[in-house]
Amino acid sequence: MRAPVTFANGYKNGKVEKSCESMMPEHHSQPNTTASPYTLTVNARKFSPGDYIRVALSGSEHFEGFLIQARDATNPDGPAIGSFTLVDPEISQRLTCNSIEVRIGSAVSHTSNAKKNEIQVIWKAPSNAPPTVQFLATVLAHYKIFWLKLPGPVISQGDVTPAPSQSTTIMSTNSFTSEGCGVSKSCLIDPVSCNPSVDTNCFFLSYSTLDQTVSFELSGPAEGYVSFALSKDKWMGDDDTYLCINDEGRVSVEAAYTAGRTYPEVSSKSVLTDVGWRVSDGVIQCKFSRSIYTPQDPVRFSLNNSYYLFVAHGTAEYGMIHRHTRQPLISSHHQIITGPPEILTGSRSPLLMKYHGALMLIAWMLAGSTGKIMAAYFKPDWPEQTLFGQKIWFQVHRMLMSLTVFLTAVAFVFPFVYRGKWSTRAGVHPYLGCTVMILAFCQPIMAAFRPAPDSSRRWIFNWLHWGVGNAAEIIAVVSMFFGIRQQSLLLPYPWTTGVLSAFVVWTIVLKLVLKLHKHNVITKAKYVVQNIVFVCLAISLVSAGSGKEDELPVLSDTSEDVSWVSYYTLLKHNGEDENIKGTVHQKLKS
């Protein structure tokens, strides 16, 4: 820990220029020689001077530090070449390597030892680039666990346009239409029944089979890219992916493979033909054809099999795509790509996540809050009646709180079933949810071992039961506010926040009113106001009618419950008419 650890400890800030030449962390430890869980990928295999190449470092395990360089493929021990541009400055930074010739940004490293599983950068090819360039990375998983100079892809100078077999064309007009869907081609459309020929907010995917070739059309509003994937299940990973990326007005159409929730690995094989694209009014459109079988690229799926369809979109920079911020459109069922044409339906919000949100809302905003109200404010009611041998308030309270715990437990399982693992991109919501689940289970356990009502230790249970219950309810409500923003629910924002806020305010006001009523504050306030009005009216009427204000006797009744009898006696003492009481009533009504 005292040595200048290049990637995690001594240089947590990633200022590792001392290691530029060797790419070796200076912490007196040997590099790992086992298979690395990390890979480097690029978006192109050919380049020309001045071109931008997107580079991604990702892995199945987290890493804390990294150093990435591009070097001459024929001289991997030589100096770094080219320069990098950052995609996310919060987790990566540019370094200036090479003591002989200063090249600003010729390497890129981490900014802290925070755990990450993917970083993306942009490499710019220099004017004097060698014929072949290889990317290298040293990756530090933890203090003494690192892999040195992991070899990445080799790219070579040449024409960056697609191979001739891909015959890319620019479509001058919008030829995409929903006409023929379910008849001559299969379609997945969002929103349902929209038409890409007239609706710029329409996401559209169609495919049709001709002999041994399948033609695809993809369209959607996006700033950077639209894409679709063939998947064997409804989870991202092990997918045959196709990208249409807008890079400064020109669209690159690429086949890729997605191993997991990481950056797609672009195929070096040319399997797409009859490629065309168009960008207009913020809509990216592309089309291409591919063979049903692609033996030259074994990672491509056979189109004679059945798959789920994913449609996603997002932003891109220098031709490098960023993670989509909106949940992908996923077909509701799988279909054989070469099968009969049909109109597919899909959703961006999985049913399991909808059930999760609905059950949590019912549990804590209805059952839980009602159960607490029963215990707090309805104990004096139905004193002589019982339900199954217990007081009514207690049985209703126990039933509602048991329902709350049950619904919470069921809803708690759904996200794990959907994700298959812990969600690292859901923010604080899952942590709050786990806390609520633990507190909810504590309540029935404490209730099962509670002391008798006359026990000297009963007060301990009462305070714990009250404290844990309130903490669970408050955290549950806070968790729901974070939950309604999750992209997997796809709830309309911001009015959903307003509706939930209004419901919370209503619950608080209701409990406040019941609290005031419980302590007779409302009744006492009513009597005080009523008595003040009566006194003022009585004095006003007597003073106006008798002219003997100085002879008025002082009220001997000074208790809080001054009644009509006191005022009426006062009025009669001064010789007022028998109808004075009616006059007071009339004054009050007016």
XYZ file of C-alpha atoms in Angstrom:
590
model
C 0.000 0.000 0.000
C 2.983 2.324 0.537
C 4.403 1.745 -2.925
C 3.214 3.979 -5.764
C 0.413 1.696 -6.957
C -0.226 2.823 -10.473
C -3.825 1.767 -10.918
C -5.644 1.514 -7.606
C -3.955 2.678 -4.475
C -0.811 4.800 -4.838
C -2.312 6.545 -7.872
C -6.023 6.324 -7.213
C -6.469 9.434 -9.347
C -5.071 7.621 -12.405
C -2.090 9.960 -12.953
C 0.123 7.105 -14.100
C 2.410 8.720 -16.678
C 5.358 6.868 -15.073
C 3.881 3.606 -16.339
C 3.206 4.792 -19.881
C 6.165 2.981 -21.414
C 5.904 -0.378 -19.634
C 2.184 -0.218 -18.798
C 3.234 -2.022 -15.584
C 1.749 -1.046 -12.202
C 4.573 -0.132 -9.808
C 3.540 -2.069 -6.751
C 5.982 -4.952 -6.645
C 3.597 -7.631 -7.789
C 3.497 -9.902 -10.807
C 0.731 -9.713 -13.435
C -1.970 -12.351 -13.526
C -1.371 -15.056 -16.105
C -4.821 -16.656 -15.998
C -7.509 -15.990 -18.581
C -8.648 -12.398 -18.371
C -12.333 -11.577 -17.826
C -11.837 -8.309 -19.752
C -11.911 -7.588 -23.481
C -11.148 -4.665 -25.772
C -13.443 -4.045 -28.746
C -13.511 -1.512 -31.589
C -16.158 -0.426 -34.034
C -14.040 -0.673 -37.182
C -11.253 -2.842 -38.538
C -9.955 -0.359 -41.091
C -9.066 3.303 -40.768
C -7.549 6.288 -42.527
C -5.558 9.139 -40.934
C -7.890 11.449 -39.031
C -10.573 8.807 -38.539
C -12.255 8.255 -35.172
C -12.372 4.712 -33.803
C -14.482 3.884 -30.772
C -12.766 1.636 -28.243
C -14.527 -0.143 -25.385
C -13.055 -1.976 -22.405
C -15.545 -4.257 -20.675
C -15.656 -7.408 -18.625
C -17.752 -9.875 -16.728
C -16.148 -8.640 -13.480
C -15.621 -5.178 -12.035
C -12.257 -3.439 -12.360
C -10.794 -0.479 -10.476
C -8.040 0.813 -12.740
C -6.939 0.695 -16.365
C -4.464 2.109 -18.863
C -5.261 1.973 -22.589
C -2.914 2.794 -25.459
C -2.683 2.285 -29.211
C 0.669 1.074 -30.564
C 2.208 -0.093 -33.810
C 1.031 -3.693 -34.186
C 4.494 -4.670 -35.465
C 6.188 -3.047 -32.455
C 3.993 -3.501 -29.359
C 6.827 -2.259 -27.100
C 7.085 0.997 -29.013
C 5.589 4.374 -28.107
C 1.882 5.156 -27.932
C 0.419 6.598 -31.112
C -2.654 8.678 -31.859
C -4.762 10.505 -29.298
C -7.894 9.789 -27.324
C -11.103 11.724 -26.730
C -13.146 11.027 -23.624
C -16.736 9.795 -23.607
C -17.242 9.963 -19.820
C -14.765 12.343 -18.080
C -16.025 11.216 -14.670
C -14.424 7.787 -14.972
C -11.644 8.338 -17.558
C -8.942 10.900 -18.270
C -6.316 11.577 -20.936
C -2.601 11.166 -20.214
C 0.415 12.610 -21.990
C 2.954 9.872 -22.656
C 6.287 9.635 -24.533
C 9.241 11.598 -23.219
C 10.838 12.152 -26.629
C 7.794 13.358 -28.568
C 4.987 14.798 -26.499
C 1.598 13.529 -27.558
C -1.278 14.955 -25.521
C -3.917 12.350 -24.817
C -1.903 9.445 -26.221
C -3.172 7.216 -23.377
C -6.255 7.077 -21.214
C -6.670 5.930 -17.606
C -9.108 5.925 -14.679
C -9.930 8.917 -12.465
C -10.561 6.954 -9.252
C -10.565 3.413 -7.921
C -14.355 3.204 -8.070
C -15.554 -0.130 -9.419
C -16.684 -0.200 -13.050
C -17.379 -2.858 -15.640
C -17.159 -0.832 -18.852
C -15.491 2.291 -20.228
C -15.584 3.791 -23.708
C -13.174 6.197 -25.401
C -12.556 7.557 -28.893
C -9.180 7.121 -30.604
C -8.148 9.478 -33.407
C -5.766 8.086 -35.999
C -2.732 10.348 -36.518
C -1.555 11.521 -39.920
C 1.623 9.418 -39.628
C -0.077 6.250 -38.395
C 1.611 2.919 -39.178
C -0.133 0.463 -41.509
C -1.463 -1.599 -38.591
C -2.378 -0.483 -35.071
C -3.146 -2.606 -32.028
C -4.877 -1.492 -28.845
C -3.426 -2.647 -25.528
C -4.825 -2.402 -22.000
C -3.548 -3.065 -18.510
C -6.516 -3.729 -16.253
C -6.435 -3.778 -12.450
C -9.194 -5.733 -10.736
C -7.801 -4.973 -7.291
C -4.541 -4.142 -5.508
C -2.373 -7.105 -6.572
C -4.703 -8.594 -9.169
C -4.068 -7.180 -12.625
C -3.550 -8.218 -16.250
C -0.699 -6.599 -18.180
C -0.925 -5.453 -21.798
C -4.059 -7.321 -22.729
C -3.993 -7.507 -26.536
C -6.913 -5.855 -28.242
C -8.060 -5.751 -31.860
C -5.653 -4.950 -34.677
C -6.893 -2.381 -37.186
C -5.271 -1.548 -40.495
C -5.187 1.391 -42.842
C -7.437 1.143 -45.827
C -10.772 2.258 -47.240
C -13.159 2.670 -44.318
C -16.217 2.306 -46.507
C -17.943 -1.066 -46.337
C -16.790 -3.900 -48.549
C -18.218 -3.847 -52.090
C -20.605 -6.668 -51.287
C -22.409 -4.359 -48.887
C -23.349 -1.876 -51.643
C -24.475 0.990 -49.404
C -26.955 3.492 -50.871
C -28.512 6.675 -49.548
C -32.300 6.564 -49.726
C -33.599 9.877 -51.048
C -37.212 9.309 -49.991
C -38.985 7.594 -47.132
C -40.035 4.231 -48.540
C -40.823 2.622 -45.175
C -44.502 1.973 -44.554
C -46.704 -0.173 -42.363
C -48.802 -1.147 -45.364
C -48.413 -4.848 -46.006
C -47.687 -5.704 -42.380
C -49.097 -9.121 -41.569
C -49.577 -9.824 -45.286
C -46.249 -9.598 -47.090
C -43.960 -8.863 -44.130
C -43.827 -9.155 -40.348
C -43.780 -5.921 -38.335
C -43.068 -4.758 -34.791
C -44.411 -1.239 -34.298
C -44.470 1.236 -31.389
C -46.875 2.958 -30.825
C -49.322 0.377 -32.102
C -50.705 1.103 -35.579
C -48.330 4.008 -36.276
C -46.970 4.413 -39.804
C -43.295 5.401 -40.313
C -44.151 7.021 -43.647
C -46.079 9.825 -41.916
C -45.297 9.596 -38.173
C -41.857 10.788 -37.062
C -42.388 9.308 -33.578
C -42.893 5.779 -34.902
C -40.480 2.956 -34.105
C -40.726 0.404 -36.869
C -39.095 -2.946 -37.635
C -40.135 -5.149 -40.531
C -38.709 -8.216 -42.227
C -39.654 -10.385 -45.173
C -38.193 -13.515 -46.744
C -37.258 -14.020 -50.372
C -35.643 -17.353 -51.240
C -32.610 -17.699 -48.917
C -32.442 -14.023 -47.959
C -34.283 -11.940 -45.366
C -34.710 -8.179 -45.830
C -34.950 -5.926 -42.759
C -36.210 -2.352 -42.394
C -35.597 -0.333 -39.219
C -36.797 3.187 -38.453
C -37.126 5.361 -35.368
C -36.596 8.840 -33.882
C -33.140 8.964 -32.283
C -30.217 11.328 -31.844
C -27.495 8.748 -32.312
C -28.627 5.253 -33.278
C -31.449 2.778 -33.644
C -30.864 -0.945 -33.319
C -32.575 -4.280 -33.056
C -31.507 -7.668 -31.782
C -32.545 -11.282 -32.114
C -32.628 -12.882 -28.675
C -33.332 -16.384 -27.419
C -34.997 -14.965 -24.303
C -36.243 -11.646 -22.914
C -32.919 -10.808 -21.301
C -30.102 -8.811 -22.816
C -27.069 -10.999 -23.579
C -26.070 -13.579 -26.188
C -27.911 -11.571 -28.861
C -27.481 -11.142 -32.604
C -27.503 -7.349 -32.893
C -27.777 -4.884 -35.790
C -26.869 -1.199 -35.434
C -27.732 1.851 -37.508
C -25.448 4.618 -36.173
C -25.678 8.241 -37.244
C -22.203 9.789 -37.374
C -22.492 13.436 -38.429
C -25.197 12.794 -40.986
C -23.838 9.538 -42.338
C -25.228 6.216 -41.095
C -23.110 3.109 -40.636
C -25.025 -0.168 -40.671
C -23.246 -2.906 -38.747
C -23.796 -6.417 -37.484
C -22.632 -7.033 -33.918
C -22.806 -9.518 -31.095
C -23.823 -8.680 -27.518
C -22.334 -11.073 -24.990
C -24.013 -9.476 -21.967
C -24.906 -6.033 -20.686
C -21.781 -4.687 -22.342
C -20.809 -2.837 -25.472
C -21.707 -4.778 -28.655
C -18.776 -6.376 -30.429
C -18.931 -5.348 -34.077
C -18.411 -8.144 -36.559
C -15.395 -8.039 -38.827
C -17.217 -10.190 -41.383
C -19.325 -8.637 -44.115
C -22.679 -10.422 -43.991
C -25.009 -7.555 -44.949
C -26.021 -6.726 -48.496
C -28.277 -4.148 -50.208
C -27.601 -1.685 -47.384
C -29.388 1.657 -47.477
C -29.987 4.481 -45.027
C -31.643 7.845 -44.557
C -31.623 10.601 -41.891
C -34.406 13.197 -41.877
C -36.375 15.170 -39.249
C -34.565 13.408 -36.408
C -35.494 9.961 -37.737
C -32.858 7.342 -38.570
C -33.826 4.728 -41.145
C -31.809 1.845 -42.518
C -32.388 -1.330 -44.460
C -30.301 -4.349 -45.362
C -30.503 -7.991 -46.324
C -28.685 -11.045 -45.012
C -28.680 -14.747 -45.743
C -30.649 -17.133 -43.574
C -27.394 -18.951 -42.817
C -24.021 -17.192 -42.486
C -21.293 -19.845 -42.155
C -18.629 -17.171 -42.647
C -19.774 -15.496 -39.400
C -20.787 -18.236 -36.929
C -22.004 -15.806 -34.217
C -24.875 -14.731 -36.486
C -28.083 -16.587 -35.659
C -29.884 -18.796 -38.155
C -33.057 -17.036 -39.255
C -34.935 -20.329 -39.477
C -35.187 -20.382 -35.685
C -37.510 -18.571 -33.292
C -36.409 -15.419 -31.431
C -37.640 -12.504 -29.394
C -37.095 -9.104 -31.019
C -35.545 -6.116 -29.213
C -35.682 -2.559 -30.577
C -33.513 0.037 -28.819
C -32.248 3.552 -29.474
C -29.979 6.127 -27.873
C -27.267 8.701 -28.379
C -23.912 8.343 -30.098
C -20.704 10.333 -30.327
C -18.020 9.945 -32.966
C -19.850 6.848 -34.116
C -19.741 5.286 -30.619
C -23.098 4.381 -29.151
C -24.070 5.084 -25.554
C -26.249 2.906 -23.383
C -29.930 3.357 -24.150
C -31.722 5.339 -21.430
C -35.166 4.055 -22.366
C -36.281 0.467 -21.907
C -36.053 -1.466 -25.216
C -39.204 -2.490 -27.030
C -39.453 -6.278 -26.609
C -41.812 -8.472 -28.597
C -44.417 -10.239 -26.469
C -43.584 -13.643 -27.961
C -40.884 -15.240 -30.078
C -41.343 -15.886 -33.773
C -39.541 -17.729 -36.539
C -38.009 -15.002 -38.694
C -38.700 -16.914 -41.906
C -42.183 -17.877 -40.732
C -45.548 -16.567 -41.934
C -45.945 -12.755 -41.855
C -47.646 -11.347 -38.786
C -48.043 -8.125 -36.823
C -46.110 -8.475 -33.584
C -46.986 -6.760 -30.336
C -44.434 -5.636 -27.786
C -43.908 -3.647 -24.639
C -41.220 -1.489 -23.081
C -42.445 -2.271 -19.571
C -42.303 -5.939 -18.499
C -45.376 -7.296 -16.736
C -43.316 -8.528 -13.797
C -42.136 -4.980 -13.069
C -45.686 -3.655 -13.371
C -46.858 -6.279 -10.877
C -44.001 -5.305 -8.582
C -45.020 -1.647 -8.558
C -48.746 -2.347 -8.211
C -48.333 -4.777 -5.296
C -45.981 -2.448 -3.431
C -48.438 0.420 -3.895
C -51.355 -1.647 -2.566
C -49.253 -2.969 0.312
C -48.003 0.329 1.712
C -50.391 3.025 0.509
C -53.571 1.052 1.235
C -53.229 -2.043 3.432
C -50.326 -0.822 5.562
C -51.590 2.700 6.193
C -55.132 1.472 6.950
C -53.798 -1.147 9.363
C -51.832 1.505 11.248
C -54.866 3.770 11.443
C -56.953 0.969 12.950
C -54.405 0.383 15.716
C -53.815 4.052 16.436
C -57.324 5.505 16.440
C -59.995 2.787 16.667
C -59.105 0.947 19.872
C -61.986 2.525 21.889
C -64.589 1.522 19.291
C -66.688 -1.647 19.552
C -65.593 -2.235 23.200
C -68.017 -5.122 23.793
C -67.660 -6.851 20.423
C -65.077 -9.418 19.350
C -64.041 -11.108 16.124
C -62.732 -14.659 16.452
C -62.085 -14.159 20.134
C -60.178 -10.863 19.800
C -61.184 -7.216 19.714
C -62.286 -6.055 16.282
C -59.615 -3.366 15.890
C -56.879 -5.877 16.683
C -58.099 -8.484 14.208
C -58.473 -5.927 11.411
C -55.034 -4.492 12.204
C -53.399 -7.928 12.214
C -55.118 -8.966 8.989
C -54.096 -5.807 7.101
C -50.508 -5.848 8.334
C -50.153 -9.542 7.489
C -51.441 -8.714 4.008
C -48.860 -5.919 3.795
C -45.998 -8.274 4.622
C -47.273 -10.906 2.181
C -47.692 -8.469 -0.722
C -44.281 -6.937 -0.009
C -42.616 -10.354 -0.059
C -44.258 -11.336 -3.348
C -43.468 -8.000 -4.997
C -39.898 -8.148 -3.688
C -39.198 -11.333 -5.667
C -40.411 -10.059 -9.063
C -37.450 -7.762 -9.936
C -34.971 -10.553 -9.187
C -36.956 -12.929 -11.390
C -36.971 -10.344 -14.183
C -33.323 -9.257 -13.902
C -31.894 -12.578 -12.825
C -29.470 -10.741 -10.576
C -28.934 -7.548 -8.593
C -29.630 -4.411 -10.630
C -26.618 -2.083 -10.652
C -28.376 0.695 -12.580
C -31.499 1.183 -10.469
C -29.903 3.683 -8.104
C -30.918 3.719 -4.452
C -34.315 2.100 -5.049
C -33.274 -1.567 -4.563
C -31.376 -0.721 -1.369
C -34.427 1.000 0.089
C -36.585 -1.929 -1.008
C -34.370 -4.437 0.793
C -34.511 -2.299 3.936
C -38.310 -2.240 3.798
C -38.415 -6.009 3.310
C -36.230 -6.603 6.397
C -38.251 -4.208 8.570
C -41.527 -5.727 7.374
C -40.411 -9.224 8.399
C -39.243 -7.934 11.787
C -42.783 -6.873 12.711
C -44.504 -10.293 12.815
C -41.439 -11.827 14.486
C -41.575 -9.243 17.274
C -45.347 -9.675 17.564
C -44.954 -13.432 18.001
C -42.670 -12.939 21.010
C -44.324 -9.885 22.542
C -44.720 -9.839 26.363
C -48.137 -9.945 28.028
C -50.021 -6.617 28.294
C -49.308 -6.391 32.030
C -45.628 -7.340 31.719
C -43.002 -4.874 32.939
C -41.199 -5.280 29.598
C -44.256 -4.545 27.471
C -43.156 -0.950 26.892
C -40.038 -2.193 25.070
C -42.171 -4.088 22.566
C -44.563 -1.148 22.171
C -41.773 1.264 21.273
C -39.997 -1.181 18.961
C -43.240 -2.140 17.214
C -44.143 1.520 16.747
C -40.657 2.567 15.628
C -40.028 -0.258 13.176
C -43.515 0.098 11.680
C -43.148 3.835 11.096
C -39.629 3.448 9.713
C -40.814 0.774 7.263
C -43.705 2.927 6.052
C -41.580 6.055 5.585
C -38.810 4.208 3.730
C -41.398 2.404 1.592
C -42.922 5.718 0.500
C -39.495 7.189 -0.295
C -38.635 4.030 -2.242
C -41.824 4.370 -4.292
C -40.888 7.906 -5.314
C -37.566 6.579 -6.629
C -39.291 3.541 -8.138
C -41.755 5.404 -10.330
C -38.796 6.899 -12.224
C -37.395 3.485 -13.189
C -37.323 3.041 -16.964
C -38.641 -0.521 -16.663
C -42.021 0.840 -15.495
C -42.307 3.481 -18.213
C -44.700 5.663 -16.200
C -45.636 9.098 -17.553
C -43.584 11.759 -15.807
C -44.141 14.151 -14.033
C -47.831 13.718 -13.302
C -47.296 10.297 -11.722
C -45.116 11.981 -9.097
C -47.910 14.488 -8.509
C -50.515 11.766 -8.047
C -48.340 9.873 -5.572
C -47.534 13.105 -3.721
C -51.232 13.970 -3.462
C -51.998 10.517 -2.045
C -49.245 10.886 0.544
C -50.517 14.349 1.549
C -54.065 12.974 1.843
C -52.868 10.185 4.137
C -50.938 12.620 6.329
C -53.909 14.998 6.605
C -56.254 12.121 7.459
C -53.959 10.905 10.229
C -53.585 14.459 11.549
C -57.357 14.950 11.715
C -57.803 11.605 13.486
C -55.029 12.539 15.913
C -56.721 15.848 16.780
C -60.057 14.102 17.143
C -58.542 11.467 19.406
C -57.356 14.141 21.849
C -60.654 16.109 21.628
C -58.802 19.097 20.205
C -61.452 19.666 17.541
C -64.347 19.440 20.053
C -62.661 21.767 22.527
C -61.872 24.281 19.815
C -65.507 24.185 18.711
C -66.726 24.933 22.231
C -64.244 27.777 22.712
C -65.207 29.498 19.481
C -68.901 28.958 20.167
C -68.666 30.440 23.662
C -66.749 33.486 22.453
C -69.420 34.189 19.842
C -72.220 33.728 22.366
C -70.624 36.085 24.891
C -70.042 38.790 22.316
C -73.601 38.556 20.984
C -75.140 38.499 24.460
C -73.216 41.525 25.632
C -74.020 43.345 22.408
C -77.762 42.675 22.730
C -77.967 43.548 26.408
C -75.960 46.733 25.989
C -78.105 47.874 23.119
C -81.400 47.075 24.883
C -81.055 48.087 28.584
C -78.838 51.160 28.723
C -77.619 49.892 32.137
C -74.226 48.602 31.214
C -72.745 49.614 34.591
C -75.227 47.465 36.508
C -74.474 44.243 34.706
C -73.560 41.492 37.192
C -70.374 39.535 36.709
C -70.776 35.915 35.528
C -70.220 33.616 38.416
C -69.870 30.579 36.129
C -66.241 30.685 34.943
C -65.954 27.076 33.829
C -65.046 26.177 30.235
C -68.472 24.725 29.524
C -70.502 27.958 29.648
C -73.963 27.091 28.349
C -76.949 28.838 26.891
C -78.495 28.899 30.393
C -75.792 31.328 31.634
C -76.361 33.753 28.760
C -80.108 33.496 28.993
C -80.054 34.109 32.761
C -77.915 37.179 32.190
C -80.371 38.525 29.667
C -83.396 37.823 31.891
C -81.686 39.548 34.849
C -81.602 42.759 32.802
C -85.246 42.556 31.910
C -84.882 41.475 28.332
C -87.760 40.087 26.392
C -88.516 36.354 26.411
C -87.753 36.276 22.700
C -84.131 37.348 23.221
C -82.927 33.774 22.819
C -84.474 33.662 19.384
C -82.820 36.966 18.572
C -79.411 35.506 19.420
C -80.137 32.500 17.245
C -81.120 34.803 14.426
C -77.896 36.779 14.829
C -75.846 33.596 14.690
C -77.541 32.494 11.507
C -76.864 35.836 9.861
